[in-house]
Every structure is written in structure tokens, then in C-alpha cells.
Amino acid sequence: MTKLYENEHPVKAFGWAARDTSGVLSPFNFSRRATGEKDVQFKVMYCGICHSDLHQLKNEWSNSIYPMVPGHEVVGVVTEVGNKVEKFKVGDKVGVGCLVGSCRKCENCDNDLENYCPNPIMTYNGIYTDGTTTYGGYSDIMVTDEHYVVHWPESLPMEAAPLLCAGITTYSPLKYFGLDKPGMHIGVVGLGGLGHMAVKFAKAFGTKVTVISTSSSKKQEAIERLGADSFLVSRDPDQMQAAAGSLDGIIDTVSAIHPLLPLINLLKTHGKLVMVGAPEKPLELPVFPLLLGRKLVAGSAIGGIKETQEMVDFAAKHNITPDVEVVPMNYVNTALDRLVKSDVKYRFVLDIGNTLNKS
């Protein structure tokens, strides 16, 4: 069985893979395609551990393909380029996020919205155009069409890899829904991997930021360290009532089942509640409060490649980086166990370049 994965393509590769729904990762020899004329091959240096990796590893979304090499927050250094590659050269620092392909001919692709293409090819656990499974960044090398690769700014540390998922997931809706104007008042629900990035971007745009959480335990962290202006405990009716009608927009990063009515009540007239978390079950949507303030409830998923490049450039310019705990590759299963318990501030990043070895 192993031979098949090693011989499927010409280029030998090595990473860590899960073989079944236990989600436990172990060393895995496989192969990558030869660098095509529009491909960029790069040595992986850092790869973030995203919460969606957990869902995929354990087949919680019922679409997992095993063996699975996760990882879609990948930063590395170019080692080879195809003869028609225009944007990259050997030695460049690059990043790859959640996508390595799309149809390139639909309306969304034509408008730099590859993330909304009806036929996207995910960086891992997807099927590539040649019919083979895609493998992600928990590995030594990757080969990716240059269209889906971004330039990694020199001033940005490579371990800031979670920008490629957590970063763009919060930057994109702030921009698209016009919640990036100085002086606006923005709420951020949840202070995890996504939430802390939403706070940093919203502050960099010059907005006033209120963090909304179920408990007061993160108040000091939100205000003193992340720079939020205020903090609301969503379970405290007096606090929520006092803040009613005060927010221009809210970025809701929570993936647990939670009530939307208290959040909608915080919005001003024309306010926007944007969901970026992904609860497994439907949430109840009360319509009357929307009608009474012409309010909007919307969703947003990652961003297109052009916007992802814009986001990393913005992050470099404003010195915005995710708060990460860098860990060696052989710690990955422990890191995933800790992630289940939310025992990380706020993102794990695998040091692939220095710690992924076959011995």
C-alpha cells in the first residue's frame, strides 16, 4: 500500500498523515508531482494547525480521504519553478493557504473570488485535476500552481503562517462589508484563533473594538494585550442592554451553538453581523429585530488569492502577526489534543523546516 503513495508521482515527499478517523498522525512517505510549467515547488518551513484540521482528521465533516496530510497555512522557500512561472523565483519566500486550485472560468474565478468557486481544490483532502489526492503542509515540500501562491513579505516572520487562514478569514469580511472605516465601532465575538486576528485587523483599520465573550476571564487579555477598547460578557444582561445599538458591525468567530438575538440587539440601524465561525447545527435567526433596524446577517469564507496577498502585505506594513506557539513536528498529536481543549494562545504552528525528519 505504501509503495503506491511513494510512486504515485515522480518527486519523493515526506510528511505526517492520519490513516483513519482516530485522527492520529504518524510519519508518511508519499510523492509530489513533478514541477509543471506553471508550478512552484517549495520547501515547507512552517505550517499552522487550524481547527478545521481537527474536523477533517476525524472525518467530522464526512468527507475525509485517508491517508490525510493536513495543513493549509503553509509558508516556505521556493526551490524550483516551472519554465512559464512569472511571479516567483528560486529563493523567494512564499505562502499557500486553503486553496491550490479552482475552475478558473466561472464568474467568481474571473473576479478574484476563487474561494467561492463552485469547484475549488482544497490544499489537502481534495482531488486535484489529475485525479490524485491533495496533501497539505505537514510535509517537507509542496508543488503548487503559481496562481495559488502568495509572496511572503520579508518583514513578516514565517511562523506567522496562520495569517493564510485565520488572518484572511477575518480581514476579508471587515473589508468587504465596509467595517474597516476609522471611527467605526466593531464587535468581535470569541477570542480564539480567529477572534484575536479580527481584533488586530480592526484596530489597524482605526476602528473602536469591543470583544464579546461568554466569560470575563479574557477581559484583561483582550484590553491590555490585544488593544481592544472594551469588553462585554454576553451572559450578563445588564452589560448587553447597556451596549444595545452601539455597534456598526460584528465579526462572530464562534463555532459553538449560540443565540444570535443578543448580538443583533447590539447593532445600530444598518448594522451587520458577519458569521465566520461554522457551527455544526443550524442557529436560530430571529427576523423581527432585523426588520426593525434594516440589519444584516451574513457569512464569509477565507478570501481570494489577490485579497490574500493584499492581507499579508497589510499585515507586514502594520506589524500584525498571530499569537502562536511554535512546536516541533513530533509534538503534533499532543498539540491537536490540546487544541480540542482550547489549550493554546491562539494558534499552534509546526516548525517543519527544523524538526521534520525521517529518523
XYZ file of N, CA and C in Angstrom, residues 9-11 32-42 78-90 92 94 96 100-101 104 121 128-130 132 142-149:
138
model
N 3.662 9.773 -7.874
C 4.261 10.892 -8.614
C 5.783 10.730 -8.592
N 6.491 11.498 -9.412
C 7.947 11.318 -9.508
C 8.774 11.869 -8.335
N 8.242 12.862 -7.603
C 9.057 13.534 -6.588
C 8.768 12.956 -5.205
N 5.113 13.862 -4.642
C 4.514 15.049 -5.245
C 4.721 14.996 -6.757
N 3.868 15.718 -7.488
C 4.043 15.740 -8.935
C 5.316 16.510 -9.306
N 5.851 16.209 -10.469
C 6.986 16.978 -10.984
C 6.536 18.419 -11.190
N 7.453 19.355 -11.060
C 7.128 20.765 -11.206
C 6.730 21.065 -12.648
N 5.442 21.380 -12.849
C 4.943 21.699 -14.190
C 5.345 23.103 -14.616
N 4.992 23.463 -15.832
C 5.480 24.730 -16.392
C 4.966 25.953 -15.621
N 3.816 25.833 -14.947
C 3.286 26.961 -14.159
C 3.362 26.696 -12.657
N 4.123 25.663 -12.280
C 4.193 25.258 -10.867
C 5.374 25.879 -10.126
N 5.172 26.022 -8.839
C 6.226 26.439 -7.916
C 6.434 25.296 -6.924
N 7.669 24.805 -6.809
C 7.975 23.825 -5.765
C 8.664 24.573 -4.632
N 8.256 24.289 -3.391
C 8.929 24.978 -2.282
C 9.112 24.055 -1.080
N 11.003 28.866 -2.054
C 10.952 28.266 -3.390
C 12.261 27.555 -3.734
N 12.140 26.302 -4.203
C 13.315 25.511 -4.595
C 13.381 25.262 -6.098
N 12.221 25.386 -6.772
C 12.198 25.144 -8.220
C 10.962 25.817 -8.814
N 11.088 26.353 -10.027
C 9.922 26.940 -10.698
C 9.821 26.395 -12.123
N 8.587 26.292 -12.617
C 8.370 25.851 -13.989
C 8.818 26.917 -14.979
N 8.995 26.518 -16.245
C 9.563 27.446 -17.224
C 8.609 28.556 -17.662
N 7.339 28.482 -17.262
C 6.411 29.570 -17.593
C 5.955 30.342 -16.355
N 6.608 30.086 -15.227
C 6.273 30.818 -13.998
C 6.784 32.250 -14.129
N 5.918 33.213 -13.815
C 6.259 34.630 -13.997
C 6.472 35.377 -12.689
N 5.821 34.920 -11.615
C 5.797 35.723 -10.388
C 6.847 35.337 -9.345
N 7.456 34.156 -9.505
C 8.325 33.657 -8.433
C 9.656 33.155 -8.993
N 10.659 33.190 -8.107
C 11.967 32.641 -8.475
C 12.508 31.834 -7.302
N 13.499 31.006 -7.574
C 14.118 30.195 -6.521
C 14.643 31.115 -5.419
N 12.644 32.686 -3.209
C 11.556 33.533 -2.703
C 10.845 32.869 -1.527
N 7.366 32.182 0.215
C 6.004 32.088 -0.326
C 5.038 31.501 0.698
N 1.047 29.420 0.973
C -0.120 28.776 0.365
C -1.167 28.609 1.457
N -5.525 25.254 -3.582
C -4.448 25.035 -4.560
C -5.016 24.934 -5.977
N -6.335 25.149 -6.109
C -6.926 25.091 -7.440
C -8.365 25.563 -7.432
N -11.128 28.357 -12.683
C -10.507 29.434 -13.465
C -11.400 29.961 -14.593
N -10.305 23.421 -5.380
C -9.449 22.284 -4.990
C -8.757 22.688 -3.698
N -7.138 16.620 -6.983
C -6.524 17.528 -7.955
C -6.999 17.198 -9.366
N -6.645 18.051 -10.329
C -7.101 17.866 -11.720
C -6.626 16.545 -12.328
N -5.535 16.000 -11.793
C -5.037 14.714 -12.328
C -5.677 13.512 -11.625
N -5.587 12.775 -8.413
C -4.918 12.327 -7.184
C -5.330 13.206 -6.000
N 6.115 21.143 -1.131
C 4.837 21.251 -1.828
C 5.082 21.718 -3.251
N 4.177 21.343 -4.142
C 4.214 21.794 -5.537
C 2.844 22.385 -5.837
N 2.812 23.669 -6.178
C 1.532 24.378 -6.332
C 1.562 25.287 -7.548
N 0.449 25.322 -8.287
C 0.306 26.263 -9.399
C 0.547 27.680 -8.870
N 1.352 28.454 -9.596
C 1.763 29.776 -9.084
C 0.574 30.701 -8.797
N -0.553 30.474 -9.472
C -1.715 31.344 -9.264
C -2.192 31.305 -7.811
N -1.958 30.182 -7.126
C -2.478 29.995 -5.760
C -1.404 30.205 -4.695
N -0.291 30.799 -5.118
C 0.829 31.061 -4.213
C 0.921 32.566 -3.991
